[in-house]
Short mmCIF file of C-alpha atoms in Angstrom, two decimals:
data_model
loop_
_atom_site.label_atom_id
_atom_site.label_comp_id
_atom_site.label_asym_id
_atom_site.label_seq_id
_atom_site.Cartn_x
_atom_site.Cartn_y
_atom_site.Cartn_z
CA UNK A 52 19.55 -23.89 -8.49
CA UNK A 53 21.25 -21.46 -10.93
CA UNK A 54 19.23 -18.23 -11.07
CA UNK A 55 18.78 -16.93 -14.42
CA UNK A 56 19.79 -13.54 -15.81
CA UNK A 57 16.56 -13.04 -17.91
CA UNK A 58 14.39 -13.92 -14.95
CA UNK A 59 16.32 -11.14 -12.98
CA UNK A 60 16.16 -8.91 -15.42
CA UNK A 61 11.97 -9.06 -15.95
CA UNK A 62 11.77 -9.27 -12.05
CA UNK A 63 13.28 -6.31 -11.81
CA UNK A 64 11.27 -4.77 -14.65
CA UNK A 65 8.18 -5.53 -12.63
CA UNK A 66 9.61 -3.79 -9.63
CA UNK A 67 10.65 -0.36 -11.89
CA UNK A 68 6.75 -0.27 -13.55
CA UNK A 69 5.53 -1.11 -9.91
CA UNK A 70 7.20 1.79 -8.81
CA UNK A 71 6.38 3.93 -11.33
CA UNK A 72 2.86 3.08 -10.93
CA UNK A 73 2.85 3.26 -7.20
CA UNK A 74 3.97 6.46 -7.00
CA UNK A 75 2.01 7.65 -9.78
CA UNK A 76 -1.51 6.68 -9.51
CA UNK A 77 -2.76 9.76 -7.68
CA UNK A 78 -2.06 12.31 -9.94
CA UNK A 79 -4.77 11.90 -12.34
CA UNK A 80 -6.84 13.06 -9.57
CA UNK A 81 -5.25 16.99 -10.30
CA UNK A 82 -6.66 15.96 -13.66
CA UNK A 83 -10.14 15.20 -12.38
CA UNK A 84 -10.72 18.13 -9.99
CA UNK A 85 -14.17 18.44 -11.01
CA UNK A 86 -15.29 14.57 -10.05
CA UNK A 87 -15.49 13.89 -6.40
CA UNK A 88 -12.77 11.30 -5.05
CA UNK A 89 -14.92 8.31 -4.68
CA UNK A 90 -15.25 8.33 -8.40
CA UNK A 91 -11.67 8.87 -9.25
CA UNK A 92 -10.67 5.95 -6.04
CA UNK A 93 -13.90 3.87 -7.61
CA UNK A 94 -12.21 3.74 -11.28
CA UNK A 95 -9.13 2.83 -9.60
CA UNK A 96 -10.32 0.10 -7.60
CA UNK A 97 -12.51 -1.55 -9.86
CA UNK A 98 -9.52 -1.99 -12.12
CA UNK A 99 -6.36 -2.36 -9.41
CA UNK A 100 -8.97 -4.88 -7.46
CA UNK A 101 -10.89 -6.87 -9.94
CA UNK A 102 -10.24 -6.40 -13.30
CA UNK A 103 -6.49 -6.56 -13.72
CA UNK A 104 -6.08 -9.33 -10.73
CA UNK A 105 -8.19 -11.40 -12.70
CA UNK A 106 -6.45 -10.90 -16.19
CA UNK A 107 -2.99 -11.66 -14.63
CA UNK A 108 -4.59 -14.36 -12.80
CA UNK A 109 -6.42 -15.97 -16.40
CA UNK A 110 -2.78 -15.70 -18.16
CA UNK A 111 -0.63 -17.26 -15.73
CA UNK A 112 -2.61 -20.17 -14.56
CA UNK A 113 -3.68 -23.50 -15.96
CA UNK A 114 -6.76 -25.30 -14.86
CA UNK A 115 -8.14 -21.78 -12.48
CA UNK A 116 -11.26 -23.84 -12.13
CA UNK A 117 -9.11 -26.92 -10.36
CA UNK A 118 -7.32 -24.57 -8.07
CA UNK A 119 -10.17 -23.02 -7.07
CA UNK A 120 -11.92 -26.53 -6.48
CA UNK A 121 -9.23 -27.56 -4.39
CA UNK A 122 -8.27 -24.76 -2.29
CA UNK A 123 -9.30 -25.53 1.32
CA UNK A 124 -12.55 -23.24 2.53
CA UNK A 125 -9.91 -22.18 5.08
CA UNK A 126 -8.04 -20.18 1.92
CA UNK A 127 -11.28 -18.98 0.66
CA UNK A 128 -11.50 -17.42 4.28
CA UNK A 129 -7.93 -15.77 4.42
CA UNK A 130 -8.67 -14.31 0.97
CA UNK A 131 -12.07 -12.70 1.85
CA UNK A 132 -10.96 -11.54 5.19
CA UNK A 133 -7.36 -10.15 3.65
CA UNK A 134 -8.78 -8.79 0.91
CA UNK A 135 -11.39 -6.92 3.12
CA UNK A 136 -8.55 -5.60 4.96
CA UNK A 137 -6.63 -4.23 1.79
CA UNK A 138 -9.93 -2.87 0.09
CA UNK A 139 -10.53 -0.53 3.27
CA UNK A 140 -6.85 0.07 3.71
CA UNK A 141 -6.78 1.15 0.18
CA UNK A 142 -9.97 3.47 0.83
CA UNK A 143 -9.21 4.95 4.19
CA UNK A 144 -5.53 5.87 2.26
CA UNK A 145 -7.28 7.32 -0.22
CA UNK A 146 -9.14 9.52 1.81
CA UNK A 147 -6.48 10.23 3.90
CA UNK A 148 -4.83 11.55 0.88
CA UNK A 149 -7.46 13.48 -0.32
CA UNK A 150 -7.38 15.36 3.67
CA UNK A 151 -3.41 15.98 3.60
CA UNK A 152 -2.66 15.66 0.05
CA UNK A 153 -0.49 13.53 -1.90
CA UNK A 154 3.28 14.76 -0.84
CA UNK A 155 2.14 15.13 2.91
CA UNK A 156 -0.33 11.84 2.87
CA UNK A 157 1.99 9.32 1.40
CA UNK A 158 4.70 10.37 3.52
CA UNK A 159 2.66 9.41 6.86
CA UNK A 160 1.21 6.75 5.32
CA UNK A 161 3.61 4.91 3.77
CA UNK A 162 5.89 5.88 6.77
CA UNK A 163 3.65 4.13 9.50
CA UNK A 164 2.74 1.32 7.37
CA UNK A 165 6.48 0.65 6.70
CA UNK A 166 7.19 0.77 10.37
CA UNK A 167 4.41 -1.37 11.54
CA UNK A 168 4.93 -3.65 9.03
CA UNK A 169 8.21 -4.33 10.16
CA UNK A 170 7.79 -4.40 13.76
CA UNK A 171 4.25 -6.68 14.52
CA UNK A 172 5.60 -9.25 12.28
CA UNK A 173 8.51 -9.07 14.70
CA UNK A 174 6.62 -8.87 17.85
CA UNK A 175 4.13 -11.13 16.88
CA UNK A 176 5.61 -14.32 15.21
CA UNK A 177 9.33 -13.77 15.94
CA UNK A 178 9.33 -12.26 19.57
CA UNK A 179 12.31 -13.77 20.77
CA UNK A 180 14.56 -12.58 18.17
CA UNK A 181 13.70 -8.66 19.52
CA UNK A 182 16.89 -8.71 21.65
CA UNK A 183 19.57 -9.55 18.83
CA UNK A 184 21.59 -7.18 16.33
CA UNK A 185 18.42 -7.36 13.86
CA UNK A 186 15.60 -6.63 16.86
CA UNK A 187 17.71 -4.25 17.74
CA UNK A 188 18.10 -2.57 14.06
CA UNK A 189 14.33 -3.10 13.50
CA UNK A 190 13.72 -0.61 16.53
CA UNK A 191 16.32 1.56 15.44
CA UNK A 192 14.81 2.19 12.22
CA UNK A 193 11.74 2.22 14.34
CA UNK A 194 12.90 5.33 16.17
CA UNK A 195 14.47 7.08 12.69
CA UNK A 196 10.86 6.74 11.14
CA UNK A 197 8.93 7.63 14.41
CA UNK A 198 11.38 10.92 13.83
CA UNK A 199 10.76 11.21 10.31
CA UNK A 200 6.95 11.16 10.89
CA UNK A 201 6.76 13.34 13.48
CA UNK A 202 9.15 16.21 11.34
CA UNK A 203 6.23 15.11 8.70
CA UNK A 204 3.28 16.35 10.75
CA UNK A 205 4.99 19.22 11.93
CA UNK A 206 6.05 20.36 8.07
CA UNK A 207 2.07 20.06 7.66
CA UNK A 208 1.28 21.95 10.04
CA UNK A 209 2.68 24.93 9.03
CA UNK A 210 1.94 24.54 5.93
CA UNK A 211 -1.65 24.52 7.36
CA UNK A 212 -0.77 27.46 9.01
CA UNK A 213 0.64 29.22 6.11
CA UNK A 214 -2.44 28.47 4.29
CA UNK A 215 -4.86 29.87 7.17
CA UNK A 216 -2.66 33.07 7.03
CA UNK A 217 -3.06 33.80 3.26
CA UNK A 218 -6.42 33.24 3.09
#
């Protein structure tokens, strides 16, 4: 099937705002220094996690009560349980933000979840292609990003250090 150029085009609008957004969200906490970072993260979930989900969710499907009537309890499961997952990830990040700060904190934590999310699905559901060319580049890039995190704590660790001697 023929891809189409305007289809291209808006998916790869979607990817430019979705970056833009991605790597923007957390600076309105500089804004907010006076409101502790559950309420800034709380404002921020309740619209990243509920309301807009369920907006894009009203405008691009028909018959939502249907769907939802014949998804298997199985789904309703998977969704609860993966949704659990992502809520506390997106928490635990946000804290882990707030400890390091932004520059340091999505460096790390992007980093690792990058890595891991290319190797387990590897290990896990596709172990026996580990030993071929792409195994083999998905460890590589492995050990470049093990690298890359590890020059990342060190860099905050001075820092820390820099800090604890000027103060």
């Amino acid at each position: 099937m023929p891809v189409d150029g305007g289809e291209v085009a808006a998916g790869l609008a979607m990817i430019a705002v979705a970056g833009v957004l991605s790597g923007s969200y957390t600076s309105c906490l500089k804004a907010m220094p006076y409101l502790p970072w559950e309420n800034a993260w709380g404002m921020y979930a309740m619209w990243a996690m509920v309301v807009l989900p369920w907006i894009l969710v009203a405008a691009t499907t028909q018959n939502l009560g249907e769907v939802y009537a014949g998804a298997p309890q199985s789904a309703y499961l998977a969704t609860i349980l993966f949704g659990g997952s992502g809520g506390l990830g997106s928490v635990t990040f946000g804290i882990g933000t707030t400890m390091v700060g932004n520059s340091l904190g999505f460096s790390i934590i992007l980093g690792m979840t990058a890595v891991l999310g290319s190797v387990i699905p590897l290990v896990v559901l596709n172990p026996d292609k580990i030993a071929t060319p792409a195994g083999y580049a998905d460890f590589a890039a492995l050990a470049v990003a093990a690298v890359g995190l590890a020059m990342l704590g060190w860099a905050g660790m001075l820092r820390e250090r820099e800090r604890a001697a000027s103060a």
